[in-house]
Coordinates of C-alpha atoms and ligand atoms in Angstrom, one line a residue:
M1 CA 0.0 0.0 0.0
S2 CA 1.0 3.6 -0.4
L3 CA -1.2 6.6 0.0
P4 CA -1.5 9.0 -2.9
G5 CA 0.7 11.9 -2.0
A6 CA 2.7 9.8 0.5
P7 CA 5.2 7.7 -1.5
W8 CA 7.5 7.6 1.5
L9 CA 5.1 5.3 3.3
A10 CA 5.2 1.8 1.8
R11 CA 5.1 -1.9 2.7
A12 CA 8.2 -3.9 2.2
G13 CA 8.3 -7.6 3.3
G14 CA 4.9 -6.9 4.8
E15 CA 6.2 -4.3 7.2
L16 CA 4.9 -0.8 7.0
R17 CA 7.9 1.6 6.5
L18 CA 8.5 5.3 6.4
E19 CA 11.5 6.2 4.2
G20 CA 12.4 2.6 4.6
H21 CA 12.4 2.5 8.4
S22 CA 10.2 -0.2 10.0
L23 CA 7.5 1.6 11.9
A24 CA 7.1 -1.4 14.3
A25 CA 10.8 -1.2 15.1
L26 CA 10.6 2.5 15.8
A27 CA 7.6 1.9 18.1
R28 CA 9.7 -0.7 20.0
E29 CA 12.6 1.7 20.2
F30 CA 10.8 4.8 21.3
G31 CA 7.6 3.5 22.8
T32 CA 4.0 4.4 21.9
P33 CA 2.1 6.6 21.3
L34 CA 4.6 7.9 18.9
Y35 CA 4.4 10.4 16.0
V36 CA 6.9 9.6 13.2
Y37 CA 7.5 12.0 10.3
S38 CA 9.4 11.8 7.0
R39 CA 11.6 14.8 6.5
Q40 CA 11.9 14.1 2.8
A41 CA 8.1 14.3 2.5
M42 CA 8.1 17.7 4.2
R43 CA 10.9 19.0 2.0
A44 CA 9.2 17.7 -1.1
A45 CA 6.0 19.5 -0.1
A46 CA 7.8 22.8 0.3
R47 CA 9.7 22.3 -2.9
A48 CA 6.4 21.6 -4.8
Y49 CA 5.1 25.0 -3.8
H50 CA 8.4 26.8 -4.5
Q51 CA 9.0 25.2 -7.9
A52 CA 5.5 26.1 -9.0
L53 CA 6.2 29.7 -8.0
Q54 CA 9.7 29.9 -9.5
G55 CA 10.4 33.2 -11.2
R56 CA 7.5 34.9 -9.4
P57 CA 7.8 37.2 -6.4
H58 CA 6.4 35.0 -3.6
L59 CA 6.5 33.8 0.0
V60 CA 5.3 30.4 1.2
C61 CA 4.3 31.0 4.8
Y62 CA 3.9 27.6 6.4
A63 CA 0.8 27.7 8.6
M64 CA 2.6 26.3 11.7
K65 CA -0.5 25.6 13.6
A66 CA -0.6 22.4 11.6
N67 CA 2.6 21.1 13.3
S68 CA 4.7 23.5 15.2
S69 CA 7.4 21.2 16.5
L70 CA 10.8 23.0 16.3
A71 CA 12.5 20.5 14.0
V72 CA 9.5 20.8 11.6
L73 CA 9.9 24.6 11.6
Q74 CA 13.7 24.2 11.2
T75 CA 13.1 22.0 8.1
F76 CA 10.8 24.5 6.5
A77 CA 13.0 27.5 7.4
A78 CA 15.9 25.7 5.6
E79 CA 13.7 25.3 2.6
G80 CA 13.2 29.1 2.4
C81 CA 9.7 29.1 3.9
G82 CA 8.2 31.9 6.0
F83 CA 5.6 31.2 8.6
D84 CA 2.0 32.0 9.2
I85 CA 1.6 32.5 13.0
V86 CA -1.5 33.1 15.2
S87 CA 0.1 33.8 18.6
G88 CA 3.1 35.3 20.3
G89 CA 3.9 31.7 21.4
E90 CA 4.2 30.6 17.7
L91 CA 6.5 33.6 17.0
Q92 CA 8.7 32.5 19.8
R93 CA 8.8 29.0 18.3
V94 CA 9.8 30.4 14.9
L95 CA 12.7 32.3 16.4
A96 CA 13.7 29.3 18.5
A97 CA 13.8 27.2 15.4
G98 CA 16.0 29.7 13.5
G99 CA 13.2 31.1 11.4
D100 CA 13.3 34.6 10.0
A101 CA 10.7 37.1 11.5
S102 CA 10.8 39.2 8.3
R103 CA 9.1 36.2 6.6
V104 CA 6.3 35.9 9.1
V105 CA 2.7 36.9 8.6
F106 CA 0.7 37.2 11.8
S107 CA -3.0 36.0 11.5
G108 CA -5.8 35.6 13.9
V109 CA -8.9 37.5 15.1
G110 CA -7.7 38.1 18.7
K111 CA -4.2 39.5 18.8
T112 CA -3.4 41.1 22.2
R113 CA -1.4 44.3 22.7
A114 CA 1.5 42.3 24.1
E115 CA 1.5 40.1 21.0
M116 CA 1.5 43.1 18.7
E117 CA 4.4 44.6 20.6
Q118 CA 6.3 41.4 20.4
A119 CA 5.7 41.0 16.7
L120 CA 6.6 44.6 16.0
A121 CA 9.8 44.3 17.9
A122 CA 10.7 41.1 16.0
G123 CA 10.0 42.8 12.7
V124 CA 7.3 40.6 11.1
H125 CA 6.6 40.9 7.4
C126 CA 2.9 41.7 7.9
F127 CA -0.1 41.7 10.3
N128 CA -3.1 40.0 8.7
V129 CA -5.7 42.3 10.4
E130 CA -9.2 40.9 10.9
S131 CA -11.3 43.8 12.1
E132 CA -11.6 47.6 12.3
G133 CA -11.0 47.5 16.0
E134 CA -7.8 45.6 15.5
L135 CA -6.6 48.3 13.1
D136 CA -7.1 51.0 15.7
R137 CA -5.4 48.9 18.4
L138 CA -2.4 48.1 16.2
N139 CA -2.1 51.8 15.2
E140 CA -1.9 52.8 18.9
V141 CA 0.6 50.1 19.8
A142 CA 2.8 50.9 16.8
L143 CA 2.8 54.7 17.5
A144 CA 3.7 54.1 21.2
L145 CA 6.7 52.1 19.9
G146 CA 7.5 54.8 17.3
R147 CA 6.9 52.3 14.5
R148 CA 4.7 51.7 11.5
A149 CA 3.1 48.3 11.4
P150 CA 2.8 46.6 8.0
V151 CA -0.8 45.5 7.5
S152 CA -2.8 43.4 5.2
L153 CA -6.6 43.2 5.6
R154 CA -8.0 39.7 5.8
V155 CA -11.1 39.9 3.7
N156 CA -14.0 37.5 4.1
P157 CA -14.8 36.8 0.4
D158 CA -18.0 34.9 1.2
V159 CA -17.3 31.9 -0.9
D160 CA -18.2 28.3 0.1
A161 CA -15.1 26.2 0.2
G162 CA -17.3 23.0 0.4
T163 CA -15.6 21.7 3.5
H164 CA -16.5 20.7 7.1
P165 CA -18.4 23.5 8.8
Y166 CA -15.9 23.6 11.7
I167 CA -13.0 24.3 9.3
S168 CA -14.8 26.5 6.8
T169 CA -13.8 30.1 7.3
G170 CA -14.7 32.2 4.3
L171 CA -18.5 32.5 4.6
K172 CA -20.4 35.5 6.0
G173 CA -21.4 33.7 9.1
N174 CA -17.8 33.0 10.2
K175 CA -15.9 35.1 12.8
F176 CA -13.0 35.5 10.4
G177 CA -12.0 38.5 8.3
I178 CA -13.6 41.8 7.3
A179 CA -16.8 41.6 5.2
H180 CA -16.1 42.2 1.6
D181 CA -18.5 45.1 1.3
R182 CA -16.8 46.9 4.3
A183 CA -13.3 46.3 3.1
L184 CA -12.8 49.4 1.0
A185 CA -13.8 51.6 3.9
A186 CA -11.5 49.7 6.2
Y187 CA -8.6 50.2 3.8
R188 CA -9.3 54.0 3.7
H189 CA -9.4 54.0 7.5
A190 CA -6.1 52.0 7.6
A191 CA -4.4 54.3 5.1
A192 CA -5.3 57.3 7.2
L193 CA -3.7 55.9 10.4
P194 CA -0.1 57.1 10.9
G195 CA 1.0 54.0 12.7
L196 CA 0.0 51.6 9.9
Q197 CA 1.5 50.9 6.5
V198 CA -0.8 49.1 4.1
Q199 CA 1.0 46.3 2.4
G200 CA -1.4 43.7 1.2
I201 CA -4.7 41.8 1.1
D202 CA -5.5 38.3 2.2
S203 CA -8.1 35.7 2.7
H204 CA -8.3 32.2 4.0
I205 CA -11.5 30.3 3.1
G206 CA -11.2 27.1 4.9
S207 CA -9.2 23.9 5.2
Q208 CA -9.1 20.4 3.6
I209 CA -10.4 22.0 0.3
T210 CA -10.3 19.5 -2.5
Q211 CA -11.3 21.7 -5.5
I212 CA -9.5 24.6 -7.2
E213 CA -12.6 26.6 -7.9
P214 CA -13.2 28.1 -4.4
F215 CA -9.6 29.4 -4.4
I216 CA -10.1 31.1 -7.8
D217 CA -13.5 32.5 -6.7
A218 CA -11.8 34.0 -3.6
L219 CA -8.9 35.3 -5.6
D220 CA -11.3 37.0 -8.0
R221 CA -13.1 38.7 -5.1
L222 CA -9.7 39.8 -3.7
L223 CA -8.6 41.2 -7.0
D224 CA -11.9 43.2 -7.4
L225 CA -11.0 44.8 -4.1
V226 CA -7.3 45.3 -5.0
E227 CA -8.5 47.3 -8.1
A228 CA -11.0 49.3 -6.1
V229 CA -8.5 50.0 -3.3
E230 CA -5.7 51.1 -5.7
A231 CA -8.2 53.3 -7.6
A232 CA -8.7 55.0 -4.2
G233 CA -5.0 55.8 -4.2
I234 CA -3.9 53.0 -1.7
P235 CA -1.2 50.8 -3.3
I236 CA -1.4 47.0 -2.5
H237 CA 1.9 45.1 -2.7
H238 CA 1.0 41.5 -2.1
V239 CA -2.0 39.2 -2.4
D240 CA -2.2 36.4 0.1
I241 CA -4.6 33.6 -0.7
G242 CA -4.2 31.7 2.6
G243 CA -3.9 28.0 3.0
G244 CA -6.5 25.3 2.8
L245 CA -5.3 22.8 0.2
G246 CA -6.6 19.3 1.2
I247 CA -4.8 16.0 1.3
T248 CA -5.8 12.4 0.8
Y249 CA -7.1 10.7 4.0
T250 CA -9.2 8.1 2.2
D251 CA -10.5 8.6 -1.4
E252 CA -10.2 12.4 -1.7
Q253 CA -8.4 13.6 -4.8
P254 CA -7.3 17.1 -4.1
P255 CA -5.3 19.0 -6.7
R256 CA -1.6 18.9 -6.3
A257 CA 0.1 22.1 -5.0
D258 CA 1.6 22.8 -8.4
E259 CA -1.8 22.5 -10.1
L260 CA -3.4 24.9 -7.6
V261 CA -0.5 27.4 -8.0
A262 CA -0.5 27.2 -11.8
R263 CA -4.2 28.0 -11.8
V264 CA -3.8 30.9 -9.4
L265 CA -0.9 32.3 -11.4
Q266 CA -2.9 32.0 -14.6
R267 CA -5.8 33.9 -13.1
L268 CA -3.4 36.6 -11.7
D269 CA -1.9 37.0 -15.2
A270 CA -5.3 37.0 -16.9
R271 CA -6.4 39.9 -14.7
G272 CA -3.2 41.8 -15.2
H273 CA -1.8 41.2 -11.7
G274 CA 1.1 38.9 -12.7
G275 CA 3.8 41.0 -11.2
R276 CA 2.3 41.2 -7.8
Q277 CA 3.9 39.3 -4.9
L278 CA 1.9 36.1 -4.0
L279 CA 1.7 34.8 -0.5
L280 CA 0.4 31.4 0.5
E281 CA -0.2 29.9 3.9
P282 CA -0.3 26.1 3.5
G283 CA -0.4 24.0 6.6
R284 CA -2.0 20.6 6.2
S285 CA -0.6 20.0 2.6
M286 CA 3.0 20.6 3.9
V287 CA 2.9 18.0 6.7
G288 CA -0.3 15.9 6.7
N289 CA 0.8 13.0 4.6
A290 CA 4.4 13.2 6.0
G291 CA 3.5 11.7 9.4
V292 CA 1.8 8.8 11.2
L293 CA 0.8 8.1 14.7
L294 CA 1.9 4.8 16.1
T295 CA -0.1 3.1 18.9
E296 CA 0.0 -0.3 20.5
V297 CA -3.1 -2.5 20.9
L298 CA -3.7 -3.0 24.6
Y299 CA -6.9 -5.1 24.7
L300 CA -9.5 -6.6 22.4
K301 CA -13.0 -6.4 23.8
P302 CA -15.5 -8.1 21.6
G303 CA -19.1 -7.3 22.5
E304 CA -22.7 -7.9 21.4
A305 CA -23.2 -4.5 19.7
K306 CA -19.6 -3.5 19.0
N307 CA -16.1 -4.9 19.1
F308 CA -13.6 -2.6 20.7
C309 CA -9.9 -2.5 19.9
I310 CA -8.4 -0.5 22.8
V311 CA -5.1 1.2 22.0
D312 CA -2.7 3.3 24.0
A313 CA -3.3 6.5 21.9
A314 CA -6.4 8.5 22.6
M315 CA -8.3 11.6 21.7
N316 CA -5.8 13.7 23.7
D317 CA -3.1 12.5 21.3
L318 CA -5.1 12.9 18.1
M319 CA -8.2 15.0 18.4
R320 CA -9.4 15.0 14.8
P321 CA -11.7 12.0 14.9
A322 CA -13.4 13.1 18.2
M323 CA -13.6 16.7 17.1
Y324 CA -14.6 16.5 13.5
E325 CA -15.5 12.8 13.1
A326 CA -12.5 12.8 10.8
W327 CA -11.8 9.6 9.0
M328 CA -8.1 8.6 9.2
A329 CA -6.7 5.4 7.8
I330 CA -5.5 2.8 10.4
E331 CA -3.1 0.1 9.3
P332 CA -1.3 -2.7 11.2
C333 CA 2.4 -2.1 11.0
T334 CA 3.1 -5.9 10.7
P335 CA 0.1 -7.6 9.2
R336 CA -1.2 -10.9 10.6
D337 CA -2.2 -13.8 8.4
A338 CA -5.7 -14.1 10.0
A339 CA -9.2 -13.1 9.2
A340 CA -10.1 -9.5 9.8
T341 CA -12.8 -8.5 12.3
T342 CA -14.6 -5.2 12.5
W343 CA -13.4 -3.1 15.4
D344 CA -13.9 0.4 16.8
V345 CA -10.4 1.6 17.6
V346 CA -10.7 3.5 20.9
G347 CA -8.3 5.0 23.4
P348 CA -8.1 4.9 27.2
V349 CA -9.6 8.3 27.9
C350 CA -12.9 8.3 29.8
E351 CA -15.2 9.7 27.1
S352 CA -17.4 7.8 24.6
G353 CA -16.1 10.3 22.0
D354 CA -12.6 8.9 22.5
W355 CA -12.2 7.0 19.3
L356 CA -9.6 7.0 16.5
G357 CA -11.5 4.9 13.9
R358 CA -14.9 3.3 13.8
E359 CA -15.9 0.0 12.1
R360 CA -12.4 -0.9 10.8
A361 CA -11.7 -4.3 9.4
L362 CA -8.5 -5.4 11.1
A363 CA -6.7 -8.6 12.0
V364 CA -5.1 -7.6 15.3
A365 CA -3.9 -8.9 18.6
P366 CA -2.8 -7.2 21.9
G367 CA 0.8 -6.0 21.5
D368 CA 0.4 -5.2 17.8
V369 CA 1.4 -1.7 16.6
L370 CA -1.1 0.2 14.5
A371 CA -0.4 3.3 12.4
V372 CA -2.9 6.1 12.0
L373 CA -2.0 7.5 8.7
S374 CA -1.9 11.2 7.5
A375 CA -1.4 12.3 11.1
G376 CA 1.3 14.8 10.4
A377 CA -1.1 17.8 10.4
Y378 CA -3.2 18.9 13.4
G379 CA -2.0 15.8 15.4
L380 CA 0.5 16.6 18.1
A381 CA -0.2 20.3 17.6
M382 CA -3.7 19.8 18.9
A383 CA -2.8 17.3 21.6
S384 CA -3.8 17.9 25.2
N385 CA -3.0 16.5 28.6
Y386 CA -6.6 15.4 29.4
N387 CA -6.6 12.5 31.9
T388 CA -3.1 13.6 32.9
R389 CA -1.7 11.9 29.8
P390 CA 1.8 13.2 28.8
R391 CA 2.0 14.1 25.2
A392 CA 3.6 11.6 22.7
A393 CA 7.2 11.6 21.6
E394 CA 8.0 12.6 18.0
V395 CA 10.6 11.1 15.7
M396 CA 11.7 12.5 12.3
V397 CA 13.3 10.1 9.8
D398 CA 15.6 11.6 7.2
G399 CA 17.2 9.0 4.8
D400 CA 19.3 6.8 7.1
A401 CA 19.0 9.1 10.1
V402 CA 16.4 8.8 12.8
H403 CA 16.0 11.8 15.1
L404 CA 14.1 12.0 18.3
I405 CA 12.7 15.5 17.9
R406 CA 10.5 15.6 21.0
Q407 CA 10.9 13.4 24.1
R408 CA 7.8 11.9 25.6
E409 CA 6.5 14.4 28.1
K410 CA 7.1 13.6 31.7
V411 CA 4.2 13.5 34.1
A412 CA 6.1 15.6 36.6
T413 CA 6.3 18.5 34.1
L414 CA 2.5 18.4 33.7
F415 CA 2.0 19.7 37.3
A416 CA 5.3 21.5 37.8
D417 CA 3.5 24.9 37.7
E418 CA 0.8 23.9 40.1
R419 CA 0.8 24.7 43.8
L420 CA -0.7 23.0 46.8
I421 CA -2.6 25.3 49.1
Ligands
LIG1 N1 -4.1 30.4 7.3 C1 -5.0 30.6 8.2 C2 -5.3 32.0 8.5 C3 -5.6 29.6 8.9 O1 -6.6 29.8 9.8 C4 -5.3 28.2 8.5 C5 -5.9 27.1 9.2 C6 -4.3 28.0 7.6 C7 -3.7 29.1 6.9 C8 -3.8 26.7 7.2 O2 -4.8 25.9 6.6 P1 -4.4 24.5 6.0 O3 -3.5 24.7 4.8 O4 -3.8 23.7 7.0 O5 -5.8 23.9 5.6 N2 -7.7 21.5 13.0 C9 -8.4 21.4 11.7 C10 -7.9 22.4 10.7 C11 -8.1 23.8 11.2 C12 -7.5 24.8 10.3 C13 -7.4 26.2 10.9 N3 -6.8 27.2 10.1 C14 -8.3 19.9 11.2 O6 -7.6 19.1 11.9 O7 -8.8 19.6 10.2

């Protein structure tokens, strides 16, 4: 087997391998639950965007919320990527990983004063501003520091990305962005504020998008505004179309990054905006298919209504199934020559919502290691310590090398900041 978009994951001699490394062996060496990533897969994802954009002014800002582990950021920084951040904490991570603040865009609806000060001091490329109130706040903060803050307005283009309601962000009913019909007035306001410097325009319409059309619709809406804003005498340097490109979890067939980029560039050219700097904020498509979550089968519990396969990873390690009913493939690392039974794969957390996969046909026994595929994005980054469960360890394979990039969290650190009365 090999997942489309994940050629680094393959079976050889029955064993599931990532870049040739046996996943069952890595589970034995480092313990479970364990995230394992392919560095080559991450590099290839970054290069696909960069190659498609070659010769064009551009910046690929990896949306680090998808996976913000330092070694992942380091990998993308070395590939020439910038970063899309949504908190002061993420900015600190970028700097700790050797990333360049001048390639950072700062998104999010609720930036605090302290975060604005921190980002101004670091010298970020741009603030993606999401409301009129934020424009005024940022202006004040910048003036107090004797600076001008570079800004782009995140516009809500009101297009349907055709994705899960929890991860769709470009519709009128969403909390994100400035309404399209208010955007021109907001640009006039921004241009009049002495602490701000208008730089660009941006949108982000949702996540796990499997069609090109919603991106082109959103781009058209942005370009309409660019033309109106520039006609009002306010120059716009860059256009940022956000992230959102989907990956294959089961049978989705999203466009490849180069296909999406080619269509976007075509549209920019066709509308006479070819020379403009293009920014992208891909998250999932950079890391999703580069990683797996390994978990050991603890118990099999067949029942009248359901059969449960109880594993040592839980919703706190991988939230996507519990939170979005997301379907993620689950494969045994070393297959057994036995008939498959239908199992609900569940974790040890005390919640009925704690499941990783439902009704999966698997031939398994206690002690076997299972791999949850396509877990590189929004996996460990969304993990919690619910039930006082330490977060998983992370390994990055890179050719022959195997790097432990995050130690398994220790229980003592979980309550180190707590105090008895
Ligand atoms: N830019 C902005 C402003 C965003 O809000 C996001 C994701 C991205 C870029 C990156 O989008 P991507 O390329 O990864 O689709 N936890 C959910 C996904 C939430 C996405 C939030 N925003 C999941 O596991 O499906």
